[in-house]
Coordinates of C-alpha atoms in Angstrom, one line a residue:
X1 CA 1.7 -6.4 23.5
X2 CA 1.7 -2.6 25.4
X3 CA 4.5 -0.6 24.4
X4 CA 5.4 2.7 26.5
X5 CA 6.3 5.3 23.5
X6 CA 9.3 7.3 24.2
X7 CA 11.1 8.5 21.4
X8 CA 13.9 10.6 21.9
X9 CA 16.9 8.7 20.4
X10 CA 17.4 9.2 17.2
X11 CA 20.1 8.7 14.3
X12 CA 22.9 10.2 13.1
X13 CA 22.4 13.1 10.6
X14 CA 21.5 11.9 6.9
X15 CA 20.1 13.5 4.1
X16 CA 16.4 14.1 3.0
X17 CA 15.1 11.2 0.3
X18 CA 13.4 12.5 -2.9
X19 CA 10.8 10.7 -3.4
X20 CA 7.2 10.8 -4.5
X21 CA 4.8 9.7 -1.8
X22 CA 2.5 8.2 -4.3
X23 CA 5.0 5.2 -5.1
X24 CA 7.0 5.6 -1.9
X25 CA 6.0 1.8 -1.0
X26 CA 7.0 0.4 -4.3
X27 CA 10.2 2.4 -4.9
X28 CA 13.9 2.2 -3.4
X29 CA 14.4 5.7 -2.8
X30 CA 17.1 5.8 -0.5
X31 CA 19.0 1.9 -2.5
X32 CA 18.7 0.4 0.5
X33 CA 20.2 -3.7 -0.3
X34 CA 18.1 -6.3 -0.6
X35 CA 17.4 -9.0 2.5
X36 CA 20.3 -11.3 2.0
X37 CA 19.4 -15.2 1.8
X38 CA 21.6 -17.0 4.5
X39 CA 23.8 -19.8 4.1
X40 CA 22.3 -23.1 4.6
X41 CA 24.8 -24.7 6.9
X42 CA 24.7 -21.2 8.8
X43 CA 21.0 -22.0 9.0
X44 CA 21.4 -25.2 10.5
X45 CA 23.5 -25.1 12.8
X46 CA 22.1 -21.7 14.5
X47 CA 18.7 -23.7 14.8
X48 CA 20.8 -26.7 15.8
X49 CA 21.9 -24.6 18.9
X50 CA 18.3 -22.5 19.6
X51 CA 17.3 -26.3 19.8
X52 CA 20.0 -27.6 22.8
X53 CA 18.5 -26.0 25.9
X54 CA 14.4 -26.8 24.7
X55 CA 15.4 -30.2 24.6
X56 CA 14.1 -32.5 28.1
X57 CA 16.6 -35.5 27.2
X58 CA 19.8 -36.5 25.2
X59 CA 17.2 -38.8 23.0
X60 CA 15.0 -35.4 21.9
X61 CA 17.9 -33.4 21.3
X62 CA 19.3 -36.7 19.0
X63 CA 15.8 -36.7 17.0
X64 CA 16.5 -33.0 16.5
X65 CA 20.1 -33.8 15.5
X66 CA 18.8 -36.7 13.2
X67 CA 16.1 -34.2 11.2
X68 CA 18.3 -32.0 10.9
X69 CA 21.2 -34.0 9.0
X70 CA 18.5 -35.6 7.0
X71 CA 17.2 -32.2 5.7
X72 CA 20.3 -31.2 5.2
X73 CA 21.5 -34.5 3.1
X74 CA 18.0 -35.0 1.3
X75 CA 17.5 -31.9 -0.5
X76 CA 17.4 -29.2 1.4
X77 CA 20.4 -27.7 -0.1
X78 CA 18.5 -28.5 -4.0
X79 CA 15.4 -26.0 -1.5
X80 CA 18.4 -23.4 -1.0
X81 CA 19.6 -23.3 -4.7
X82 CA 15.8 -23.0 -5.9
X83 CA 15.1 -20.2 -3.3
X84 CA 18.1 -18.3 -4.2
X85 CA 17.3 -19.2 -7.9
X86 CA 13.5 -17.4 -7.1
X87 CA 14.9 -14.5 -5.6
X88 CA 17.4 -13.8 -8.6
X89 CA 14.5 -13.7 -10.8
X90 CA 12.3 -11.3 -9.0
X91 CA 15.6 -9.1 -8.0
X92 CA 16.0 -8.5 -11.4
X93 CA 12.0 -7.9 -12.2
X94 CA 12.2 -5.1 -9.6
X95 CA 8.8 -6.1 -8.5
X96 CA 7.0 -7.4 -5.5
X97 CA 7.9 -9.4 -3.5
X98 CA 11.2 -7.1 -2.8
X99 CA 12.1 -10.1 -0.5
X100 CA 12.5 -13.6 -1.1
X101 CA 10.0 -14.5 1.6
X102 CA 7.4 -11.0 1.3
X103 CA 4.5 -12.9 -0.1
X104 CA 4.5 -16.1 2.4
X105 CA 5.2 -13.1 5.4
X106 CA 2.0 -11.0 3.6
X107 CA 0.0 -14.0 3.1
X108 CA 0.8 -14.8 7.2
X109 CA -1.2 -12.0 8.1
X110 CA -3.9 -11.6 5.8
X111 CA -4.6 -15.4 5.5
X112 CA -4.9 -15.6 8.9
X113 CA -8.1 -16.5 9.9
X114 CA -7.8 -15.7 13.8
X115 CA -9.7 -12.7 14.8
X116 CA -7.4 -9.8 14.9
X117 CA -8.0 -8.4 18.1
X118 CA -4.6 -9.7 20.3
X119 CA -3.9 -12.4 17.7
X120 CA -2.6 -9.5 15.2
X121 CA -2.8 -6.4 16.5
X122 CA -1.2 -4.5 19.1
X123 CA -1.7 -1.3 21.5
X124 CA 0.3 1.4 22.3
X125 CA -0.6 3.9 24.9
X126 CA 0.8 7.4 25.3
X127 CA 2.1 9.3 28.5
X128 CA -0.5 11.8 28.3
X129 CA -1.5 14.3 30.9
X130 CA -4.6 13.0 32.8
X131 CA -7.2 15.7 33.1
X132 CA -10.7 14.9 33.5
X133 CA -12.9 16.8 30.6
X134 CA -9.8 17.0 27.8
X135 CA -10.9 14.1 25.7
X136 CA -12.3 15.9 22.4
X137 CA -9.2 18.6 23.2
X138 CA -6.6 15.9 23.3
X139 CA -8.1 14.2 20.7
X140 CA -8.1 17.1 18.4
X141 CA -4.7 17.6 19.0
X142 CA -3.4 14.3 17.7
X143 CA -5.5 14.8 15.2
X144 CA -4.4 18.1 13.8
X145 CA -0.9 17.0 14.4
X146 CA -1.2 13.4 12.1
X147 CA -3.0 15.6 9.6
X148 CA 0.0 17.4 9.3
X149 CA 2.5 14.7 9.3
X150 CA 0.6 14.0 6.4
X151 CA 0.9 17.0 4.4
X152 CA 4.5 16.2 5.6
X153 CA 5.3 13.2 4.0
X154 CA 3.0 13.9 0.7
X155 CA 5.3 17.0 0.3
X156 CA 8.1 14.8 -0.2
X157 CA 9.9 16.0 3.5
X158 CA 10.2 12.5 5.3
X159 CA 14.2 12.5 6.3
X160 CA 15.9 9.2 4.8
X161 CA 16.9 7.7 8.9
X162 CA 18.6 5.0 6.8
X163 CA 16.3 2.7 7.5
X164 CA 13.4 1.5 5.0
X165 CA 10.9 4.2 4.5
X166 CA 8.2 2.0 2.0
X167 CA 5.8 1.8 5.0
X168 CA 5.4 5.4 6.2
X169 CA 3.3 6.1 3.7
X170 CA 0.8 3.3 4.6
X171 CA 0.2 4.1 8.1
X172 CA -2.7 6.5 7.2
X173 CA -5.5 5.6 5.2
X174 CA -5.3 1.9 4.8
X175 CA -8.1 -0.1 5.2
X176 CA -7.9 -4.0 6.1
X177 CA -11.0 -6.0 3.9
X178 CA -12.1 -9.4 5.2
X179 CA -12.0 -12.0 2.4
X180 CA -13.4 -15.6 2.3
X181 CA -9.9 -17.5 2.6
X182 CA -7.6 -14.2 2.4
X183 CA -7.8 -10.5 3.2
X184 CA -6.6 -7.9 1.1
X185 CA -6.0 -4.2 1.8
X186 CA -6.9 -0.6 0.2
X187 CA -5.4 2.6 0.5
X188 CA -6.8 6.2 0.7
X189 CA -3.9 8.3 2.4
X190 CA -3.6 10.1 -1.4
X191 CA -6.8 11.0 -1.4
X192 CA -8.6 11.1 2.0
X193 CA -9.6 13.9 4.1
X194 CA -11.3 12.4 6.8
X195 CA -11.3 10.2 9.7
X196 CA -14.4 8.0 12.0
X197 CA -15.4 8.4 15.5
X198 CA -17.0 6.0 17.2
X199 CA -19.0 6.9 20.2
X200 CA -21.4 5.7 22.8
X201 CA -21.3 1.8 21.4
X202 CA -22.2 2.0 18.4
X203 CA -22.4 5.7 16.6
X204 CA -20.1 6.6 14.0
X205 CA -19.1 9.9 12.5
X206 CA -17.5 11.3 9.5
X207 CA -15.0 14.6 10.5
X208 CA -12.7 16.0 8.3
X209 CA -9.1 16.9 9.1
X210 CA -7.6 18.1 6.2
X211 CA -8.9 21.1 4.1
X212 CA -11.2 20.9 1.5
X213 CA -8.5 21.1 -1.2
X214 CA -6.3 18.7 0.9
X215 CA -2.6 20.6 1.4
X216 CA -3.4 21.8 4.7
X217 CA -4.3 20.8 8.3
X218 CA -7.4 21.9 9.6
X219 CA -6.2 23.4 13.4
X220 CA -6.9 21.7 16.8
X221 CA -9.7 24.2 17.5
X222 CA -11.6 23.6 14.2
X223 CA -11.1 19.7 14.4
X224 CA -12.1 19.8 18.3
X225 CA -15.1 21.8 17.5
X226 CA -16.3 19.0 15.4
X227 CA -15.1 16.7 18.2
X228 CA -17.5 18.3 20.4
X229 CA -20.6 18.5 18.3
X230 CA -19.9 14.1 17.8
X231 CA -20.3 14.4 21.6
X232 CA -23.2 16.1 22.0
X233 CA -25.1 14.7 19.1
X234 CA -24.0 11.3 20.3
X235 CA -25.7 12.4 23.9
X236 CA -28.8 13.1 22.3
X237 CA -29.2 10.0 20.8
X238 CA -30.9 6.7 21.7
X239 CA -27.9 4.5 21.3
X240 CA -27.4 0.6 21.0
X241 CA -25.1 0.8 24.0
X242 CA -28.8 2.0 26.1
X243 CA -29.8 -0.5 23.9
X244 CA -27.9 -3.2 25.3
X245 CA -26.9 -3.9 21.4
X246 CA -23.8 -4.2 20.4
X247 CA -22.8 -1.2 17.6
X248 CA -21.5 -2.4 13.9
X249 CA -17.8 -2.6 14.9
X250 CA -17.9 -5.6 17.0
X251 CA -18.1 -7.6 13.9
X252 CA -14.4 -7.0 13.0
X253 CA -13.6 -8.9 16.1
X254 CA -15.0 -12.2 14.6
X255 CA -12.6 -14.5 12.7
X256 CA -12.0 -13.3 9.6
X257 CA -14.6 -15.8 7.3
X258 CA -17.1 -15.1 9.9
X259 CA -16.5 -11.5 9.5
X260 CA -16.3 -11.6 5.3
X261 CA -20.1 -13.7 5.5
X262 CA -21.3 -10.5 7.7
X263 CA -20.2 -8.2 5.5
X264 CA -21.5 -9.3 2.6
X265 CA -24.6 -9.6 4.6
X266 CA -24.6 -5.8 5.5
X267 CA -24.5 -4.9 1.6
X268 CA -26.5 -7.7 0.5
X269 CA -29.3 -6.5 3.1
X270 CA -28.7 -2.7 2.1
X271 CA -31.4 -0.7 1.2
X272 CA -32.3 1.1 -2.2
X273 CA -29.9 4.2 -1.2
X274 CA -26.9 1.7 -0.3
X275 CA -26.8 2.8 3.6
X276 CA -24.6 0.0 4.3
X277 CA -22.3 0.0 1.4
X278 CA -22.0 4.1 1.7
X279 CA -21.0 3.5 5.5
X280 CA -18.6 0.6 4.6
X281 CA -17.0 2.8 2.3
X282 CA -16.6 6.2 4.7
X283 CA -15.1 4.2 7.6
X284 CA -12.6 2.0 4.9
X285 CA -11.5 5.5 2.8
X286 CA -10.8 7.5 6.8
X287 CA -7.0 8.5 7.7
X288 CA -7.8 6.8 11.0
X289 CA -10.0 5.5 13.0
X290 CA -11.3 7.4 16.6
X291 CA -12.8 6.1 19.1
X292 CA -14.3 8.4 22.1
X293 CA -14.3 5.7 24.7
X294 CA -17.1 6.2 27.8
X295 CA -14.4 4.2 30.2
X296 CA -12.2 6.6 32.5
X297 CA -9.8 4.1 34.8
X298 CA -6.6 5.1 36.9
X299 CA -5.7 1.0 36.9
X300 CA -3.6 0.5 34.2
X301 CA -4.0 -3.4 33.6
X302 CA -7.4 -2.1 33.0
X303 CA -6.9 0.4 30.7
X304 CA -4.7 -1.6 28.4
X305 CA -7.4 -4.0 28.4
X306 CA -9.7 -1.4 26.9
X307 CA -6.9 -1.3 24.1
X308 CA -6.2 -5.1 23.5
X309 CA -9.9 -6.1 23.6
X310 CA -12.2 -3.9 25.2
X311 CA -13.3 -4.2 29.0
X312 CA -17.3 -3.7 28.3
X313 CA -19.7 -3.5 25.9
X314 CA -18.9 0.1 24.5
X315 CA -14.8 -0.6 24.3
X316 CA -15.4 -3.7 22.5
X317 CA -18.2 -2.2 20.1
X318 CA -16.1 0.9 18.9
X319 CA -12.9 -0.5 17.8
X320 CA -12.6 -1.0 14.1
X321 CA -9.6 -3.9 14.1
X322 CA -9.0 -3.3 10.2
X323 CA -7.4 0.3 10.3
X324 CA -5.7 2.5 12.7
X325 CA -7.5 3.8 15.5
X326 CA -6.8 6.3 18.0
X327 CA -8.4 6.0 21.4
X328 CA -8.6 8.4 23.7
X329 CA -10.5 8.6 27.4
X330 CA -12.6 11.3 29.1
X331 CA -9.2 12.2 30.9
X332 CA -7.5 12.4 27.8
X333 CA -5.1 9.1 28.2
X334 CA -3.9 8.6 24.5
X335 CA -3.7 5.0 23.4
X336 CA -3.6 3.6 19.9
X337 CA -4.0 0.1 18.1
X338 CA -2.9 -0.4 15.5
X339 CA -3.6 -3.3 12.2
X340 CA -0.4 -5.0 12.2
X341 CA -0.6 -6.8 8.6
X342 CA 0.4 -3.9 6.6
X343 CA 3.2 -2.1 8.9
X344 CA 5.4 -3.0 11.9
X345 CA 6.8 -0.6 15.4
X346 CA 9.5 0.5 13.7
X347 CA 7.2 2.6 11.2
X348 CA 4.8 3.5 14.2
X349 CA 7.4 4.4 16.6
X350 CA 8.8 7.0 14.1
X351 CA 5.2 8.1 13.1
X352 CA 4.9 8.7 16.8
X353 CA 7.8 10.2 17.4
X354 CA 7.4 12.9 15.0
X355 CA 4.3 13.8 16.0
X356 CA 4.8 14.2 19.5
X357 CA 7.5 16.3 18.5
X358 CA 4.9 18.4 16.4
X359 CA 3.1 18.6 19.3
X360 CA 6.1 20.5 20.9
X361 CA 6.3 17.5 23.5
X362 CA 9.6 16.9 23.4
X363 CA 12.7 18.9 23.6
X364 CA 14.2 19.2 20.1
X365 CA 17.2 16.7 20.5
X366 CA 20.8 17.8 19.0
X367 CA 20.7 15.2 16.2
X368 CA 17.3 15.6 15.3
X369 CA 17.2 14.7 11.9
X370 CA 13.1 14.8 10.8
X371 CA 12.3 18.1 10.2
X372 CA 9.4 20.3 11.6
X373 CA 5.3 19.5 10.3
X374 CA 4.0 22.1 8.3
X375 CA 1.6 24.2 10.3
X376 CA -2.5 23.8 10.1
X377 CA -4.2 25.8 8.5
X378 CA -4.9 29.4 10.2
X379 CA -7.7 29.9 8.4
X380 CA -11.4 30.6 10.5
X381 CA -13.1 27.3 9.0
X382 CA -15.8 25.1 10.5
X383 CA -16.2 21.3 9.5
X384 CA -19.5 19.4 10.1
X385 CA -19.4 15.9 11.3
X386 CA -21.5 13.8 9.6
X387 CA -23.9 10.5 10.9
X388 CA -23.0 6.8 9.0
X389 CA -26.3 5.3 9.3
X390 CA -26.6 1.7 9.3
X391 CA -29.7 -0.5 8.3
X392 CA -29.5 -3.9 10.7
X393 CA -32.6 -6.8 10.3
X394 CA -32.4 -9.0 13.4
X395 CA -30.6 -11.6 11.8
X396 CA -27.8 -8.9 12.0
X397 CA -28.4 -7.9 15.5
X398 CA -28.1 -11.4 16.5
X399 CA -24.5 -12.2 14.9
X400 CA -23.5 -8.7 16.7
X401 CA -24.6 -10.2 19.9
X402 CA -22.7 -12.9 19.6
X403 CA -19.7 -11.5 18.2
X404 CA -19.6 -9.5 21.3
X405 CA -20.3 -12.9 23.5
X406 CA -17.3 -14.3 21.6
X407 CA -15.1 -11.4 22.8
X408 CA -16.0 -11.4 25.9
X409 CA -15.6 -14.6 26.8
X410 CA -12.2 -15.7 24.7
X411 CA -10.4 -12.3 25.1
X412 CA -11.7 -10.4 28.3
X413 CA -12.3 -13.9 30.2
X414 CA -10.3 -16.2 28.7
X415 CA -6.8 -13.9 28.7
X416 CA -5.0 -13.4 32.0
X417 CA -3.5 -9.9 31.5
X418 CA -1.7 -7.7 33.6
X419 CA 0.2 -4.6 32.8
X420 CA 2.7 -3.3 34.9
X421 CA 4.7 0.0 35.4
X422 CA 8.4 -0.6 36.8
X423 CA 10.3 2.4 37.8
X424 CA 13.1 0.6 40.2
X425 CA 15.1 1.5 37.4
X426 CA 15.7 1.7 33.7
X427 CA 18.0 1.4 30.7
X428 CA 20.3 4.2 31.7
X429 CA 21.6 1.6 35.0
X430 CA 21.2 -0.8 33.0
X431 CA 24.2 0.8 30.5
X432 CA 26.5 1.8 33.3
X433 CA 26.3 -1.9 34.4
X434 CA 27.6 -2.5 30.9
X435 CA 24.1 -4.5 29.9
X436 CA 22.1 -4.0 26.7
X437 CA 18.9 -3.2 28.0
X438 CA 17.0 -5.5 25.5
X439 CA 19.6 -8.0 26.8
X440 CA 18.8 -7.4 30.6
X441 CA 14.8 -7.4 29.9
X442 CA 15.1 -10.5 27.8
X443 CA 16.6 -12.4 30.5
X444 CA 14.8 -11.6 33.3
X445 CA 12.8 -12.7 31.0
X446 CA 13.8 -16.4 30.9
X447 CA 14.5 -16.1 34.5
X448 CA 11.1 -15.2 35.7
X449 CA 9.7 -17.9 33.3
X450 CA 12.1 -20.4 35.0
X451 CA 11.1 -19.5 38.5
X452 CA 7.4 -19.9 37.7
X453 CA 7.9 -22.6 36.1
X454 CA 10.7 -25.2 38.2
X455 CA 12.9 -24.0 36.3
X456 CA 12.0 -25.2 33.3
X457 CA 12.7 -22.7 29.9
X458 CA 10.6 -21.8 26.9
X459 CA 10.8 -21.4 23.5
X460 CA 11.2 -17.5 23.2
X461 CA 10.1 -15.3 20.0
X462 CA 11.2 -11.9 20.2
X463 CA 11.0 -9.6 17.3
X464 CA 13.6 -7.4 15.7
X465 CA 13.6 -5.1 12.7
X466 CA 15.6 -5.8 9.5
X467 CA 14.4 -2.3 8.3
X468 CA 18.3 -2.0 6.9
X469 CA 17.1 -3.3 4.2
X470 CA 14.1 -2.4 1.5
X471 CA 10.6 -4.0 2.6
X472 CA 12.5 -5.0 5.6
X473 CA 9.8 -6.1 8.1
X474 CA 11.0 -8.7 10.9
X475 CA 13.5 -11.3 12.2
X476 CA 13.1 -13.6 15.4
X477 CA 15.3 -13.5 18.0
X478 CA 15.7 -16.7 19.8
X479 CA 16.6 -15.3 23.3
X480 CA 16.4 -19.0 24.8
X481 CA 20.1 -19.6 24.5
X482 CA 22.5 -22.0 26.1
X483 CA 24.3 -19.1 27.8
X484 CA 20.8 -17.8 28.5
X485 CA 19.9 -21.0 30.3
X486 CA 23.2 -21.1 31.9
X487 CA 22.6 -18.1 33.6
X488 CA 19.1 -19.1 34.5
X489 CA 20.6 -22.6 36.2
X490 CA 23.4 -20.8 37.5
X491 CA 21.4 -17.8 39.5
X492 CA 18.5 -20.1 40.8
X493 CA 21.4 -22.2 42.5
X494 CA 23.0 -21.6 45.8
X495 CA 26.2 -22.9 45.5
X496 CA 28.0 -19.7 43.0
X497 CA 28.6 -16.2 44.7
X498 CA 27.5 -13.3 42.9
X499 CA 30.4 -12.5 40.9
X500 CA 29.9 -15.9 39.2
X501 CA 26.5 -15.2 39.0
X502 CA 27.3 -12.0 37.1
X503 CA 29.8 -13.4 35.1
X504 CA 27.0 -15.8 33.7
X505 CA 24.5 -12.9 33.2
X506 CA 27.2 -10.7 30.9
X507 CA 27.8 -14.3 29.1
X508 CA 24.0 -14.6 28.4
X509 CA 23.4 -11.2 27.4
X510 CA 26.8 -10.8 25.0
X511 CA 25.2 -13.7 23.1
X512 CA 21.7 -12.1 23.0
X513 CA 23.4 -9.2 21.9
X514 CA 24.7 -11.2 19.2
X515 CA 21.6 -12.7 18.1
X516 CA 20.2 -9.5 17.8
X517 CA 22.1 -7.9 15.4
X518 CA 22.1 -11.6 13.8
X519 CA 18.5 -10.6 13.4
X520 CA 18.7 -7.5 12.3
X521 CA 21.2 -8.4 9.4
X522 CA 18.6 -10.7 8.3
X523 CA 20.9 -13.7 9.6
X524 CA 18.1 -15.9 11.7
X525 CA 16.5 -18.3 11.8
X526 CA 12.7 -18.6 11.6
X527 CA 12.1 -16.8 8.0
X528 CA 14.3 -18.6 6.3
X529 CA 13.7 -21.8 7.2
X530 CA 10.0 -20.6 6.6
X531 CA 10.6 -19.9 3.0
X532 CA 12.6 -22.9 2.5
X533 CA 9.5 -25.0 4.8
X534 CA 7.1 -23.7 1.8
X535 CA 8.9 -25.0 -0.9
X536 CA 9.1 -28.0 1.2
X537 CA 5.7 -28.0 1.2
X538 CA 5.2 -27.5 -2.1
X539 CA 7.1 -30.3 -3.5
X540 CA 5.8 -32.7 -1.2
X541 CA 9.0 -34.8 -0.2
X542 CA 8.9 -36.4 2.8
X543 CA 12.5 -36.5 3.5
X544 CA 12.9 -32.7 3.5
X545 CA 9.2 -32.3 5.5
X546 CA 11.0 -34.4 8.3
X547 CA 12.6 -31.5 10.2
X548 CA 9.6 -29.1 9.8
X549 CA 7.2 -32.0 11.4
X550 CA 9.0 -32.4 14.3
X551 CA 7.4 -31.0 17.3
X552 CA 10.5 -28.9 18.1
X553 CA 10.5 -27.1 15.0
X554 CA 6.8 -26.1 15.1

C-alpha cells in the first residue's frame, strides 16, 4: 500500500479539545457518539447486493440467497439482540472496548500470526527534494519537527478536527511485542526522549531528540550532528552487512511465534550485564524508529520496495516492523512505515500533515485549524549517540539468516510490485467532470481488473474511516457494485456511444459515493457481520454458521 502524502485540505474551523495527553486514548474529550450497531435486515440485504455481481451463475447467487434467509430465520436476529445487549453493557461501563466490535478488530491485528512486513503494515513516502548528501540533514529535520509535534500534543494543543483524536497520542513511542499466540503493545511517548537508527545492516543507535528535561525539542542542527557522528562511527565499523550477516532487525520480519521463540532466545542467551535485554528495551522505549538506508534509486517501484520489504540485505536488516520508522535515503527521499495494529491513515495523514506544515512546507491554508509546533530548543546543546550492543551465539546467526532467506524469497521474489506515478491528470478534472475522485479511482479500478481479467470482477475491500465516531478505526467499502459492474460491461462493449457510456460511469460512481459515506457512518457491511460471525462462533450453531461458511462470504 504506497500512499503519496499531500495534505492540504483541511476542515472547517472548530475549537481546541482540553484534554490531558496522558489519558487522551481512553477518554472522550471532544463526546464524539458511539459506532452505531446496524440493523440486521439493513445488514442483509446490503451483503445480499455486494453478493449479485461476484456471483458466476443464478444457482451461486441462489445458495447465497438460501444462507442468507436461513441466518436470518435461525437466529441470527437472537446474535443481533445479544450484540446490542453486549454493547449496552460496556456503553454504560465506559470502558474498553468503546466499540462493540474493538476487541475482535484489536485481537485481528495482534493475533495475527503473518509476518508484518506487507501483511500489516504499510509505507508512505514523502515528496522530498532529492539532493545527493542531505540524508542526516533531512533526517534531522523530520526529526526535530516530530519532536515538537510532541511537545505539541503533551501540551494539550491538538485542535479537536471533529474527528476521533484517541490515536494521536499513540503514534510516537509505541512499541509492538511479539507473543506466543498474541501480541501486545507498550507505550513510552510520556516518557521517552529518544529514538534508534539503524545503519549499515545491522548497527543501531540511541539519539536523543528531546531535552534532557523533556519540554523541548532539541534543533535540527543538534539532532543532525548526532546524525552524523551515527554515520561516521557506523563507517568505521566492521559491520554484519561486510559480514554478509544479517543485523538483529530482520527477525521482526518472521511470523510472529517465530519471532516471540527468538526473542526470548536473545534474553535467555544474554550475558551477565543483560546486553540483549538493555538493547530490547532502548529500541521498544524510542519515539521512532530510523533507518539510514545505504540504497539511493531514482526508480520508484524500486524505492517503494525498500519501504514494503526491503530490496537487499541492508533494507531488509534495518527495519524494525513493530514501531514507527522513518527512512530516509542518501538523497534525502523521506519514506515512512508504519505498525498498523495500533493506529490507522487517518491519524498518520494528520500527524504528517502537521509536520510538514512545521516544517514551513506548505502554505498556511485559510482554514487551517491546527495550530503552529512549539519551537526547538535554541539552546547550544550537543547529544551523544549511543551503540546497542548485541551478544549473538551461532544458533542466532543462523535463524537471522534465514529470516532474511524467508524475506527474500516470499516478499522481494514472491510479490509482483510496481509503483506508478500518473500525472495525465488528477482530482481537480476529476471534480469539474462532476466525479468523486475516490469514485473515479475505484472504478478504473474494477475496470482495469476486468480487462486483465475477460472481464471477469472481483471482490473489492476498500477502506474508509469511521473516525466520526470515538475509537472509530475502519469500515469496508464494497466498491464491486452492480452499477459498478454495469459500467464495467457497458464500456468494454462496442455497441453504446459514449454518452451512454458516461451515463453508466456517473451511475457507478453515485453508488460508490453512497457506500462510502455508508461506511463512514459505520453502516457496512464486513464488521458487523464480523461481530455477529464471532458470536456465531461462539455458540457453535450450525444453522447461523451456514452463511459465514459459504465460500462467498469468506
Amino acid at each position: 500500500m504506497i500512499r503519496n502524502v499531500h495534505l492540504c485540505k483541511r476542515l472547517q474551523l472548530r475549537q481546541l479539545s482540553t484534554y490531558n495527553f496522558d489519558t487522551l486514548f481512553d477518554t472522550n474529550h471532544i463526546d464524539l457518539p458511539r459506532l452505531p450497531i446496524p440493523d440486521l435486515e439493513d445488514t442483509l440485504q446490503r451483503y445480499e447486493q455486494s453478493i449479485k455481481p461476484l456471483c458466476f451463475s443464478e444457482d451461486e447467487l441462489t445458495h447465497t440467497r438460501t444462507m442468507i434467509n436461513n441466518f436470518r430465520t435461525s437466529g441470527g436476529l437472537d446474535l443481533q439482540h445479544q450484540l446490542i445487549a453486549n454493547d449496552q453493557a460496556q456503553a454504560s461501563s465506559g470502558t474498553f472496548p468503546h466499540f462493540y466490535f474493538e476487541d475482535l478488530w484489536d485481537d485481528a491485528y495482534l493475533a495475527a500470526r503473518c509476518p508484518n512486513p506487507v501483511n500489516i503494515n504499510p509505507t508512505f513516502f514523502m515528496p522530498t527534494e532529492v539532493k545527493p548528501g542531505t540524508q542526516t540533514a533531512r533526517a534531522a529535520e523530520m526529526l526535530s519537527t516530530a519532536a515538537r509535534w510532541l511537545i505539541h500534543a503533551k501540551n494539550g494543543q491538538l485542535a479537536n478536527d471533529g474527528l476521533d483524536m484517541s490515536r494521536l497520542g499513540r503514534i510516537m513511542g509505541t512499541a509492538r511485542l511479539p507473543g506466543k499466540d498474541v501480541d501486545s503493545l507498550e507505550y513510552y511517548a510520556s516518557t521517552s526522549r529518544h529514538v534508534v537508527v539503524q545503519t549499515k545492516g545491522g548497527l543501531f543507535h540511541r539519539v536523543n531528540i528531546l531535552t534532557e528535561d523533556g519540554t523541548q525539542a532539541l534543533s535540527i542542527s543538534t539532532i543532525e550532528t548526532a546524525l552524523n557522528q551515527v554515520v561516521h562511527d557506523s563507517k568505521a565499523k566492521t559491520t554484519n552487512e561486510q559480514k554478509h550477516i544479517p543485523g538483529v532487525g530482520i527477525l521482526t520480519s518472521l511470523e510472529r511465534p517465530a519471532w516471540f521463540e527468538a526473542r526470548q532466545e536473545l534474553i535467555s542467551s544474554d550475558n551477565a550485564a543483560r546486553t540483549n535485554a538493555k538493547s530490547l528495551q532502548t529500541i521498544d522505549s524510542a519515539l521512532l524508529m530510523v533507518a539510514l538506508d545505504d540504497l539511493d534509486t531514482s526508480d520508484v517501484t524500486t524505492y517503494c520496495q525498500s519501504g514494503l520489504h526491503g530490496v537487499d540485505q541492508q533494507t531488509r536488516s534495518d527495519r524494525w516492523w513493530d514501531k514507527m520508522q522513518l527512512i530516509v535515503d542518501p538523497s534525502g527521499r523521506v519514506g515512512w512505515q508504519f505498525e498498523h495494529s495500533f493506529s490507522d491513515g487517518l491519524s498518520w495523514n494528520r500527524w504528517l500533515g502537521e509536520m510538514w506544515h512545521g516544517m514551513g512546507r506548505m502554505e498556511t491554508p485559510s482554514n487551517w485549524i491546527y495550530g503552529h509546533l512549539p519551537l526547538a530548543s535554541d539552546e547550544k546543546t550537543t547529544t551523544n549517540p549511543t551503540e546497542l550492543k548485541w551478544e549473538i551465539n551461532d544458533s542466532m546467526t543462523e535463524t537471522m539468516k534465514q529470516a532474511d532467506d524467508t524475506l527474500r524469497i516470499e516478499m522481494g521474489e514472491g510479490l509482483d510490485t510496481v509503483a506508478t506515478l500518473f500525472d495525465g491528470f488528477g482530482k481537480a478534472e476529476m471534480k469539474s467532470m462532476g466525479y468523486s475522485p475516490d469514485a473515479f479511482v475505484q472504478m478504473s479500478y474494477q475496470l482495469a481488473y476486468a480487462n486483465l481479467h475477460d472481464g471477469q470482477a472481483a471482490a473489492t475491500y476498500e477502506a474508509c474511516s469511521t473516525a466520526k465516531h470515538f475509537h472509530g478505526r475502519t469500515e469496508t467499502i464494497r466498491s464491486c457494485s452492480e452499477e459498478a459492474r454495469s459500467f464495467v460491461q457497458g464500456f468494454r462493449t462496442n455497441t453504446l456511444g459514449n454518452e451512454e457510456k458516461k451515463q453508466l460511469l456517473m451511475a457507478a460512481a453515485q453508488k460508490q459515493s453512497t457506500l462510502s459515506k455508508q461506511a463512514a457512518g459505520g453502516m457496512g457491511v464486513d464488521r458487523h457481520l464480523m461481530a455477529l460471525g464471532a458470536l456465531a462462533r461462539k455458540k457453535g450453531d450450525a444453522a447461523t454458521l451456514g452463511m459465514f461458511d459459504d465460500p462467498l462470504y469468506g
